[in-house]
Amino acid sequence: MAEEQEKKTFDWLPEGMEPLADGEYDAIIMGTGLKECVISGLLSVQGMRVLQMDRNNYYGADCASLNLTNLYKKFNAGEPPENLGANRDFNVDLIPKFIMACGNLTKMLLHTKVTRYLEFKSIEGSFVYKGGKILKVPATPEEALRSPLMGLFEKRRFRNFLLFVDDYDETKPETHKGKDLTTMTMKQLYESFGLQPDTHQFISHAMCLELDEAHMEQPALATVKELQTYCYSLSRYGTSPYIYPVYGLGGLPEGFSRLCAIHGGTFMLNRDVDEIMYNDKGEAIGVKSGNEMARAKFVVGDPSYFPKEKVRATGQIVRCICFLNHPIPNCGDLESVQIIIPGPQVNRKNDIFVCSIASSHAVSARGVYIAIVSTKMEGDDADKEVVPGLALLGHIMQRFTMVATTYEPASDGNGDKCYISSSFDASSHFEGDVDDLLSLYKRVTGKDLDMNINADSVEADY
């Protein structure tokens, strides 16, 4: 009898339906991918009542970290061989990406204090593929002078360019050296320093992390800021500008979920959304799951939770997860590296990304190296797309290949109260995805996320 009295009833609840969890919320978040978990964490900190649901029985959605058994099960690959090591030693990321040490994702982690739940280690090397060779990306003006990437005179021009970028401050005209980066294109900026097209390519793709050539004809300011972030991140850790969580990326969504739960958020794993409910104006007002319903002022989610007319396809991405019994060759025996293959180097429009991680980041058993090759599809043959990347890996013990269609929202969500994230891009870093996350936050809340925080150290608790 007491249970009957405790059960909430709502005027909006149709007969025969039960309230889902507490019934009424400010926001319902569908999916526990990184973007959705960051949003749920940030909204709950602001005092909103949040319900977060996921059809899977684990956190992370498409960017989960899987143990060996779950990985082989996902790819229908049978039982994992015993020689790979213990199941518990593996945390294999389905969408592996490195974090820019002083970039916006690090700022979000510090801003929300999620860093207290995670431990990070730096990635040992950042490389670029040029003329059939894997070459280290120079980290400083001094290293540029020793780099085999360029000839003697080009090295000096490159050093002068880096010194200009390092000194440049948008708010201090005396650092502009007569160059207006709001009108001057990136191509014009490179040419003003006398830099050769090959040098433009490796700076843009391996340091500014541009995915194609479109930026070359756009104002240089945004690309220069990306280069400053890269150089600043590099100067913090010395070996590369990237960091990565120990035990894999699965800890990121879990950290933000914990933040949400601490602030009163409700989580339901293994619970799919059967239907999004709308009012007469076509605005989302809640969700239905089985014979239960919950109401909210708006819904947020990844594209897989929404009907086809709410999203549009943006292409396909191929990702290969490879198990090696050795580090990637020609990278100085380093366990953790990123190699960017600029598209034009292999007659492609889109870059190919290669990265590796191993037991030092607690993602595999000792002696097993996980290498990932990813790119945006340009044809129909997935295997052919990744050939230049796979060719750099040497002997491959086991390979898993997946092709995913990527989506973006068809509208900003303000009309129908459906705020949808975009799929993760093909790159091996988070910079583009964080831009989407900041855009999603602004669409949901109507304001920019305050990113004015010093990202000098993820060890600090701000």
Coordinates of C-alpha atoms in Angstrom, one line a residue:
M1 CA 0.0 0.0 0.0
A2 CA 2.8 2.4 0.9
E3 CA 4.4 1.6 -2.5
E4 CA 1.2 2.6 -4.2
Q5 CA 1.1 5.9 -2.4
E6 CA 4.7 6.6 -3.3
K7 CA 4.2 6.1 -7.0
K8 CA 4.0 9.5 -8.7
T9 CA 1.1 10.4 -11.0
F10 CA 1.1 13.1 -13.6
D11 CA -1.7 14.8 -15.5
W12 CA 0.1 14.2 -18.8
L13 CA 0.6 10.5 -18.3
P14 CA -1.7 8.5 -20.5
E15 CA -3.7 5.7 -18.9
G16 CA -1.8 2.4 -18.6
M17 CA 1.6 4.2 -18.8
E18 CA 4.0 4.4 -15.9
P19 CA 6.4 7.3 -15.1
L20 CA 10.0 6.7 -16.3
A21 CA 12.3 7.2 -13.2
D22 CA 11.1 10.5 -11.6
G23 CA 8.9 11.4 -14.5
E24 CA 9.7 15.0 -15.0
Y25 CA 13.1 16.5 -15.9
D26 CA 14.6 19.7 -17.4
A27 CA 16.6 17.6 -19.9
I28 CA 16.6 14.1 -21.2
I29 CA 20.0 13.0 -22.7
M30 CA 20.0 10.0 -25.0
G31 CA 23.3 8.1 -25.3
T32 CA 26.4 8.2 -23.0
G33 CA 29.0 9.1 -25.7
L34 CA 31.6 11.7 -24.7
K35 CA 29.6 14.7 -26.1
E36 CA 26.4 13.7 -24.4
C37 CA 28.1 13.0 -21.0
V38 CA 29.9 16.4 -21.1
I39 CA 26.5 18.1 -21.8
S40 CA 24.7 16.2 -19.0
G41 CA 27.6 17.0 -16.6
L42 CA 27.5 20.7 -17.4
L43 CA 23.7 21.0 -17.3
S44 CA 23.5 19.2 -13.9
V45 CA 26.2 21.5 -12.4
Q46 CA 23.9 24.4 -13.4
G47 CA 21.1 22.9 -11.4
M48 CA 19.1 21.3 -14.1
R49 CA 17.4 17.9 -13.5
V50 CA 18.8 15.5 -16.0
L51 CA 17.8 12.0 -17.1
Q52 CA 20.4 10.2 -19.2
M53 CA 19.6 6.9 -21.0
D54 CA 21.6 4.5 -23.1
R55 CA 20.6 1.4 -25.1
N56 CA 23.9 -0.3 -24.2
N57 CA 24.8 -1.8 -20.9
Y58 CA 28.1 0.2 -20.8
Y59 CA 29.1 3.9 -20.9
G60 CA 30.7 5.5 -23.9
A61 CA 28.3 4.5 -26.8
D62 CA 30.4 4.7 -30.0
C63 CA 33.5 5.9 -28.1
A64 CA 33.5 3.1 -25.5
S65 CA 36.6 1.2 -24.4
L66 CA 36.1 -2.6 -24.7
N67 CA 37.9 -5.5 -23.1
L68 CA 39.2 -8.3 -25.3
T69 CA 36.1 -10.5 -25.0
N70 CA 33.7 -7.6 -25.9
L71 CA 35.9 -6.5 -28.7
Y72 CA 36.0 -9.9 -30.4
K73 CA 32.2 -10.3 -29.8
K74 CA 31.5 -6.9 -31.4
F75 CA 33.3 -7.9 -34.6
N76 CA 32.0 -11.5 -34.5
A77 CA 35.7 -12.7 -34.4
G78 CA 35.2 -15.7 -32.2
E79 CA 37.2 -16.3 -29.0
P80 CA 40.3 -14.1 -28.4
P81 CA 43.6 -16.1 -28.7
E82 CA 45.2 -16.8 -25.3
N83 CA 48.6 -15.5 -26.4
L84 CA 47.2 -11.9 -26.4
G85 CA 47.1 -11.9 -22.6
A86 CA 44.5 -11.4 -19.9
N87 CA 41.0 -10.0 -20.7
R88 CA 41.4 -7.4 -17.9
D89 CA 44.6 -6.0 -19.4
F90 CA 42.7 -4.6 -22.5
N91 CA 40.8 -1.3 -22.8
V92 CA 40.5 -0.9 -26.6
D93 CA 38.9 2.3 -27.8
L94 CA 36.4 2.0 -30.6
I95 CA 37.1 5.6 -31.6
P96 CA 40.7 6.3 -30.4
K97 CA 41.6 9.9 -30.2
F98 CA 44.4 11.9 -28.5
I99 CA 43.8 15.0 -26.4
M100 CA 45.6 18.2 -27.1
A101 CA 47.4 19.0 -23.9
C102 CA 46.4 22.7 -23.8
G103 CA 43.3 22.4 -26.0
N104 CA 39.6 23.0 -25.3
L105 CA 38.8 19.4 -24.1
T106 CA 41.5 19.8 -21.4
K107 CA 40.0 23.1 -20.5
M108 CA 36.6 21.4 -20.1
L109 CA 38.1 18.7 -17.9
L110 CA 39.6 21.3 -15.7
H111 CA 36.6 23.6 -15.8
T112 CA 34.4 20.7 -14.4
K113 CA 37.1 19.2 -12.2
V114 CA 36.6 15.9 -14.0
T115 CA 40.4 15.6 -14.0
R116 CA 40.2 14.4 -10.4
Y117 CA 38.7 11.1 -11.7
L118 CA 41.3 10.5 -14.3
E119 CA 45.1 10.0 -14.8
F120 CA 46.8 11.2 -18.0
K121 CA 50.1 10.3 -19.6
S122 CA 51.7 12.1 -22.5
I123 CA 52.0 10.6 -26.0
E124 CA 55.6 10.0 -26.9
G125 CA 55.9 11.2 -30.5
S126 CA 54.2 13.3 -33.2
F127 CA 55.1 12.4 -36.8
V128 CA 54.2 13.3 -40.3
Y129 CA 54.5 11.2 -43.5
K130 CA 56.4 12.9 -46.3
G131 CA 58.0 11.6 -49.5
G132 CA 57.6 8.0 -48.4
K133 CA 59.2 8.5 -44.9
I134 CA 58.0 9.0 -41.4
L135 CA 59.5 12.1 -40.0
K136 CA 59.2 13.8 -36.5
V137 CA 57.3 17.0 -36.5
P138 CA 59.7 19.7 -35.2
A139 CA 58.7 21.0 -31.8
T140 CA 60.7 24.2 -31.5
P141 CA 62.4 26.7 -33.8
E142 CA 65.7 25.0 -32.8
E143 CA 64.5 21.5 -33.6
A144 CA 63.3 22.9 -37.0
L145 CA 66.9 23.7 -37.9
R146 CA 67.8 20.0 -37.4
S147 CA 64.7 18.5 -39.1
P148 CA 65.2 16.4 -42.3
L149 CA 61.8 17.7 -43.4
M150 CA 63.3 20.7 -45.1
G151 CA 66.4 21.9 -46.9
L152 CA 68.8 24.4 -45.2
F153 CA 67.3 27.7 -46.4
E154 CA 63.7 26.4 -45.9
K155 CA 64.6 25.6 -42.3
R156 CA 65.5 29.2 -41.6
R157 CA 62.3 30.4 -43.2
F158 CA 60.3 27.9 -41.2
R159 CA 62.1 29.1 -38.0
N160 CA 61.2 32.7 -38.7
F161 CA 57.6 31.7 -39.4
L162 CA 57.4 29.8 -36.0
L163 CA 58.9 32.8 -34.2
F164 CA 56.3 35.1 -35.7
V165 CA 53.5 32.7 -34.7
D166 CA 54.9 32.3 -31.2
D167 CA 55.0 36.1 -30.7
Y168 CA 51.7 36.9 -32.4
D169 CA 49.0 38.3 -30.2
E170 CA 45.6 39.3 -31.7
T171 CA 45.3 42.2 -29.2
K172 CA 48.8 43.6 -29.7
P173 CA 49.2 45.2 -33.1
E174 CA 53.0 45.5 -32.6
T175 CA 53.2 41.7 -32.9
H176 CA 51.4 41.6 -36.2
K177 CA 54.4 42.8 -38.3
G178 CA 52.1 44.5 -40.7
K179 CA 50.1 41.4 -41.4
D180 CA 46.3 41.5 -41.0
L181 CA 45.4 37.8 -40.4
T182 CA 41.7 38.6 -40.5
T183 CA 42.0 39.3 -44.3
M184 CA 45.3 37.6 -45.3
T185 CA 44.7 34.0 -46.3
M186 CA 46.8 31.2 -44.8
K187 CA 48.3 30.6 -48.3
Q188 CA 49.4 34.3 -48.5
L189 CA 50.8 34.1 -44.9
Y190 CA 53.0 31.1 -45.8
E191 CA 54.1 32.7 -49.1
S192 CA 55.0 36.0 -47.2
F193 CA 57.6 33.9 -45.4
G194 CA 58.8 32.3 -48.6
L195 CA 57.7 28.8 -47.5
Q196 CA 57.4 26.1 -50.1
P197 CA 54.1 24.2 -50.8
D198 CA 55.5 21.0 -49.1
T199 CA 56.1 23.0 -45.9
H200 CA 52.6 24.5 -46.1
Q201 CA 51.3 21.0 -46.2
F202 CA 53.0 19.5 -43.1
I203 CA 52.5 22.7 -41.0
S204 CA 48.7 22.7 -41.8
H205 CA 48.1 19.0 -41.5
A206 CA 50.5 17.8 -38.9
M207 CA 50.6 20.9 -36.6
C208 CA 47.4 23.0 -37.3
L209 CA 45.5 19.7 -37.7
E210 CA 43.6 20.9 -40.7
L211 CA 41.8 18.0 -42.4
D212 CA 41.9 19.3 -46.0
E213 CA 43.1 22.3 -48.1
A214 CA 40.0 24.5 -47.6
H215 CA 41.7 26.6 -44.9
M216 CA 44.4 27.8 -47.4
E217 CA 42.0 30.3 -49.0
Q218 CA 40.4 31.4 -45.7
P219 CA 41.6 34.2 -43.3
A220 CA 44.7 32.9 -41.5
L221 CA 43.8 33.9 -38.0
A222 CA 41.9 30.7 -37.0
T223 CA 44.7 28.4 -38.4
V224 CA 47.4 30.4 -36.7
K225 CA 45.5 30.1 -33.3
E226 CA 45.4 26.3 -33.9
L227 CA 49.2 26.3 -34.5
Q228 CA 49.7 28.3 -31.3
T229 CA 47.7 25.7 -29.3
Y230 CA 49.8 22.9 -30.8
C231 CA 53.1 24.6 -30.1
Y232 CA 52.0 25.6 -26.5
S233 CA 50.8 22.1 -25.8
L234 CA 54.1 20.7 -27.1
S235 CA 56.1 23.0 -24.9
R236 CA 54.3 21.8 -21.8
Y237 CA 55.2 18.1 -22.3
G238 CA 58.2 18.2 -24.7
T239 CA 57.7 14.9 -26.5
S240 CA 54.4 15.6 -28.3
P241 CA 51.4 17.9 -27.7
Y242 CA 49.0 15.1 -26.9
I243 CA 47.9 13.4 -23.7
Y244 CA 45.8 10.3 -23.2
P245 CA 43.9 8.8 -20.2
V246 CA 45.4 5.8 -18.5
Y247 CA 42.9 2.9 -19.1
G248 CA 41.6 4.5 -22.3
L249 CA 39.0 7.1 -23.4
G250 CA 36.1 5.2 -21.7
G251 CA 37.1 7.0 -18.5
L252 CA 36.1 10.4 -20.0
P253 CA 32.3 9.8 -20.4
E254 CA 32.3 8.0 -17.1
G255 CA 34.0 11.0 -15.4
F256 CA 31.4 13.4 -16.7
S257 CA 28.6 10.9 -15.8
R258 CA 29.9 10.9 -12.2
L259 CA 29.9 14.7 -12.2
C260 CA 26.2 14.6 -13.4
A261 CA 25.3 11.9 -10.7
I262 CA 26.9 13.9 -7.9
H263 CA 24.6 16.8 -8.9
G264 CA 21.5 14.7 -8.8
G265 CA 21.4 13.3 -12.4
T266 CA 19.6 10.0 -13.1
F267 CA 21.2 7.3 -15.3
M268 CA 19.6 4.3 -17.0
L269 CA 21.8 2.0 -18.9
N270 CA 20.4 -0.9 -21.0
R271 CA 17.3 1.1 -21.7
D272 CA 16.4 2.1 -25.2
V273 CA 14.2 5.0 -26.3
D274 CA 11.2 3.7 -28.3
E275 CA 9.8 7.0 -29.2
I276 CA 10.4 10.7 -28.8
M277 CA 7.2 12.5 -27.8
Y278 CA 6.2 15.9 -29.4
N279 CA 3.6 18.5 -28.6
D280 CA 1.3 20.2 -31.2
K281 CA 4.0 22.6 -32.2
G282 CA 6.4 19.8 -33.1
E283 CA 8.6 20.4 -30.0
A284 CA 10.1 17.4 -28.2
I285 CA 8.5 17.1 -24.7
G286 CA 9.8 13.7 -23.6
V287 CA 10.5 10.1 -24.4
K288 CA 8.7 6.7 -24.2
S289 CA 10.5 3.5 -23.2
G290 CA 8.3 0.4 -23.0
N291 CA 5.2 1.3 -21.0
E292 CA 7.1 4.2 -19.3
M293 CA 7.3 7.9 -20.1
A294 CA 9.3 10.9 -18.9
R295 CA 8.8 14.5 -19.8
A296 CA 11.4 17.2 -20.3
K297 CA 11.8 20.8 -21.7
F298 CA 14.1 19.4 -24.4
V299 CA 16.0 16.3 -25.5
V300 CA 19.7 15.9 -26.4
G301 CA 21.3 12.9 -28.1
D302 CA 23.6 11.4 -30.7
P303 CA 22.2 10.9 -34.2
S304 CA 21.3 7.2 -33.7
Y305 CA 18.4 8.1 -31.3
F306 CA 16.6 10.4 -33.8
P307 CA 14.4 9.7 -36.9
K308 CA 16.1 10.0 -40.3
E309 CA 14.5 13.3 -41.1
K310 CA 16.2 15.0 -38.1
V311 CA 19.8 14.2 -39.4
R312 CA 21.7 14.2 -42.6
A313 CA 24.6 11.9 -43.6
T314 CA 28.0 13.6 -44.1
G315 CA 30.0 10.7 -45.4
Q316 CA 31.6 7.5 -44.2
I317 CA 34.7 6.8 -42.1
V318 CA 36.8 3.6 -42.1
R319 CA 38.7 2.7 -38.9
C320 CA 41.1 -0.3 -38.5
I321 CA 42.0 -1.5 -35.1
C322 CA 45.2 -3.5 -35.4
F323 CA 47.1 -5.6 -32.8
L324 CA 50.9 -5.6 -33.3
N325 CA 53.7 -7.4 -31.4
H326 CA 56.1 -4.5 -31.9
P327 CA 56.0 -0.7 -31.9
I328 CA 55.3 1.0 -35.3
P329 CA 58.6 0.9 -37.2
N330 CA 60.6 4.0 -38.0
C331 CA 59.3 5.9 -35.0
G332 CA 62.3 5.4 -32.7
D333 CA 60.7 2.3 -30.8
L334 CA 58.2 4.6 -29.2
E335 CA 55.1 2.9 -27.7
S336 CA 52.6 5.8 -28.2
V337 CA 52.7 7.9 -31.4
Q338 CA 50.6 9.8 -33.8
I339 CA 51.4 9.8 -37.6
I340 CA 49.5 12.1 -39.9
I341 CA 49.6 11.2 -43.6
P342 CA 48.6 14.4 -45.4
G343 CA 46.1 13.4 -48.2
P344 CA 48.1 15.0 -51.0
Q345 CA 51.1 12.9 -50.1
V346 CA 49.2 9.7 -51.2
N347 CA 47.0 11.3 -53.9
R348 CA 44.0 11.7 -51.6
K349 CA 41.9 14.6 -50.6
N350 CA 41.5 13.6 -47.0
D351 CA 44.3 12.9 -44.5
I352 CA 45.0 9.4 -43.1
F353 CA 45.5 9.2 -39.3
V354 CA 47.7 6.5 -37.7
C355 CA 48.1 6.2 -33.9
S356 CA 49.4 3.7 -31.5
I357 CA 49.2 3.1 -27.8
A358 CA 50.2 0.2 -25.5
S359 CA 50.6 -1.1 -22.0
S360 CA 52.2 2.1 -20.7
H361 CA 48.7 3.7 -21.0
A362 CA 47.1 0.4 -19.6
V363 CA 45.1 -0.3 -22.7
S364 CA 46.8 -3.7 -23.6
A365 CA 48.9 -6.5 -22.2
R366 CA 52.6 -6.0 -22.1
G367 CA 54.1 -6.7 -25.5
V368 CA 50.9 -6.0 -27.4
Y369 CA 50.6 -2.7 -29.3
I370 CA 47.3 -1.3 -30.5
A371 CA 47.5 0.7 -33.7
I372 CA 44.6 2.4 -35.3
V373 CA 44.3 3.7 -38.9
S374 CA 41.4 5.9 -39.8
T375 CA 40.3 8.2 -42.7
K376 CA 37.2 9.6 -44.4
M377 CA 36.1 7.3 -47.3
E378 CA 36.6 8.6 -50.8
G379 CA 35.6 5.5 -52.7
D380 CA 33.7 2.2 -52.0
D381 CA 36.6 -0.1 -51.0
A382 CA 37.3 0.4 -47.3
D383 CA 40.5 -1.7 -47.3
K384 CA 41.9 0.3 -50.2
E385 CA 41.4 3.6 -48.4
V386 CA 43.6 2.6 -45.5
V387 CA 46.4 0.9 -47.4
P388 CA 49.0 3.8 -47.0
G389 CA 48.4 3.7 -43.2
L390 CA 48.5 -0.1 -42.8
A391 CA 51.7 -0.2 -44.9
L392 CA 53.5 1.7 -42.0
L393 CA 52.6 -0.8 -39.3
G394 CA 54.7 -3.8 -40.2
H395 CA 53.4 -7.3 -39.2
I396 CA 49.8 -7.2 -38.0
M397 CA 48.6 -10.0 -35.7
Q398 CA 44.9 -9.2 -35.8
R399 CA 42.9 -6.5 -37.6
F400 CA 39.3 -5.3 -37.1
T401 CA 37.8 -3.0 -39.7
M402 CA 34.6 -1.0 -39.3
V403 CA 33.0 1.5 -41.6
A404 CA 30.6 4.1 -40.0
T405 CA 28.3 6.5 -41.7
T406 CA 28.7 10.0 -40.1
Y407 CA 25.7 12.3 -39.4
E408 CA 25.1 15.9 -38.5
P409 CA 21.8 17.5 -37.3
A410 CA 19.5 18.8 -40.0
S411 CA 18.7 21.9 -37.9
D412 CA 20.0 23.7 -34.8
G413 CA 17.3 22.2 -32.5
N414 CA 15.7 25.5 -31.4
G415 CA 12.5 24.8 -33.5
D416 CA 11.9 21.2 -32.3
K417 CA 13.8 21.1 -29.0
C418 CA 15.9 18.2 -30.4
Y419 CA 19.5 19.0 -29.9
I420 CA 21.7 16.5 -31.8
S421 CA 25.4 16.1 -31.7
S422 CA 27.4 15.3 -34.9
S423 CA 29.2 12.0 -35.3
F424 CA 32.9 11.8 -34.4
D425 CA 35.3 12.7 -37.3
A426 CA 38.0 10.6 -38.8
S427 CA 40.9 12.3 -37.1
S428 CA 43.0 10.9 -34.3
H429 CA 42.5 13.9 -32.1
F430 CA 39.5 15.7 -30.5
E431 CA 39.9 19.3 -31.8
G432 CA 37.1 19.2 -34.4
D433 CA 34.8 17.2 -32.1
V434 CA 35.3 19.8 -29.3
D435 CA 34.2 22.5 -31.7
D436 CA 30.9 20.5 -32.3
L437 CA 30.6 20.0 -28.5
L438 CA 30.9 23.8 -27.9
S439 CA 28.3 24.5 -30.6
L440 CA 26.0 21.9 -29.0
Y441 CA 26.3 23.5 -25.6
K442 CA 25.5 26.9 -27.1
R443 CA 22.5 25.6 -28.9
V444 CA 21.2 23.9 -25.8
T445 CA 21.8 26.8 -23.3
G446 CA 21.9 29.9 -25.6
K447 CA 25.3 30.9 -24.3
D448 CA 29.0 30.2 -24.9
L449 CA 30.8 27.9 -22.4
D450 CA 33.3 29.9 -20.5
M451 CA 36.7 28.6 -21.7
N452 CA 38.8 31.2 -20.0
I453 CA 40.8 28.7 -17.9
N454 CA 44.5 28.0 -17.9
A455 CA 45.0 24.5 -19.4
D456 CA 48.6 24.3 -18.3
S457 CA 48.3 21.1 -16.3
V458 CA 45.8 18.4 -16.0
E459 CA 47.4 17.5 -12.7
A460 CA 46.1 20.6 -11.0
D461 CA 42.7 20.8 -9.4
Y462 CA 41.3 24.3 -10.2

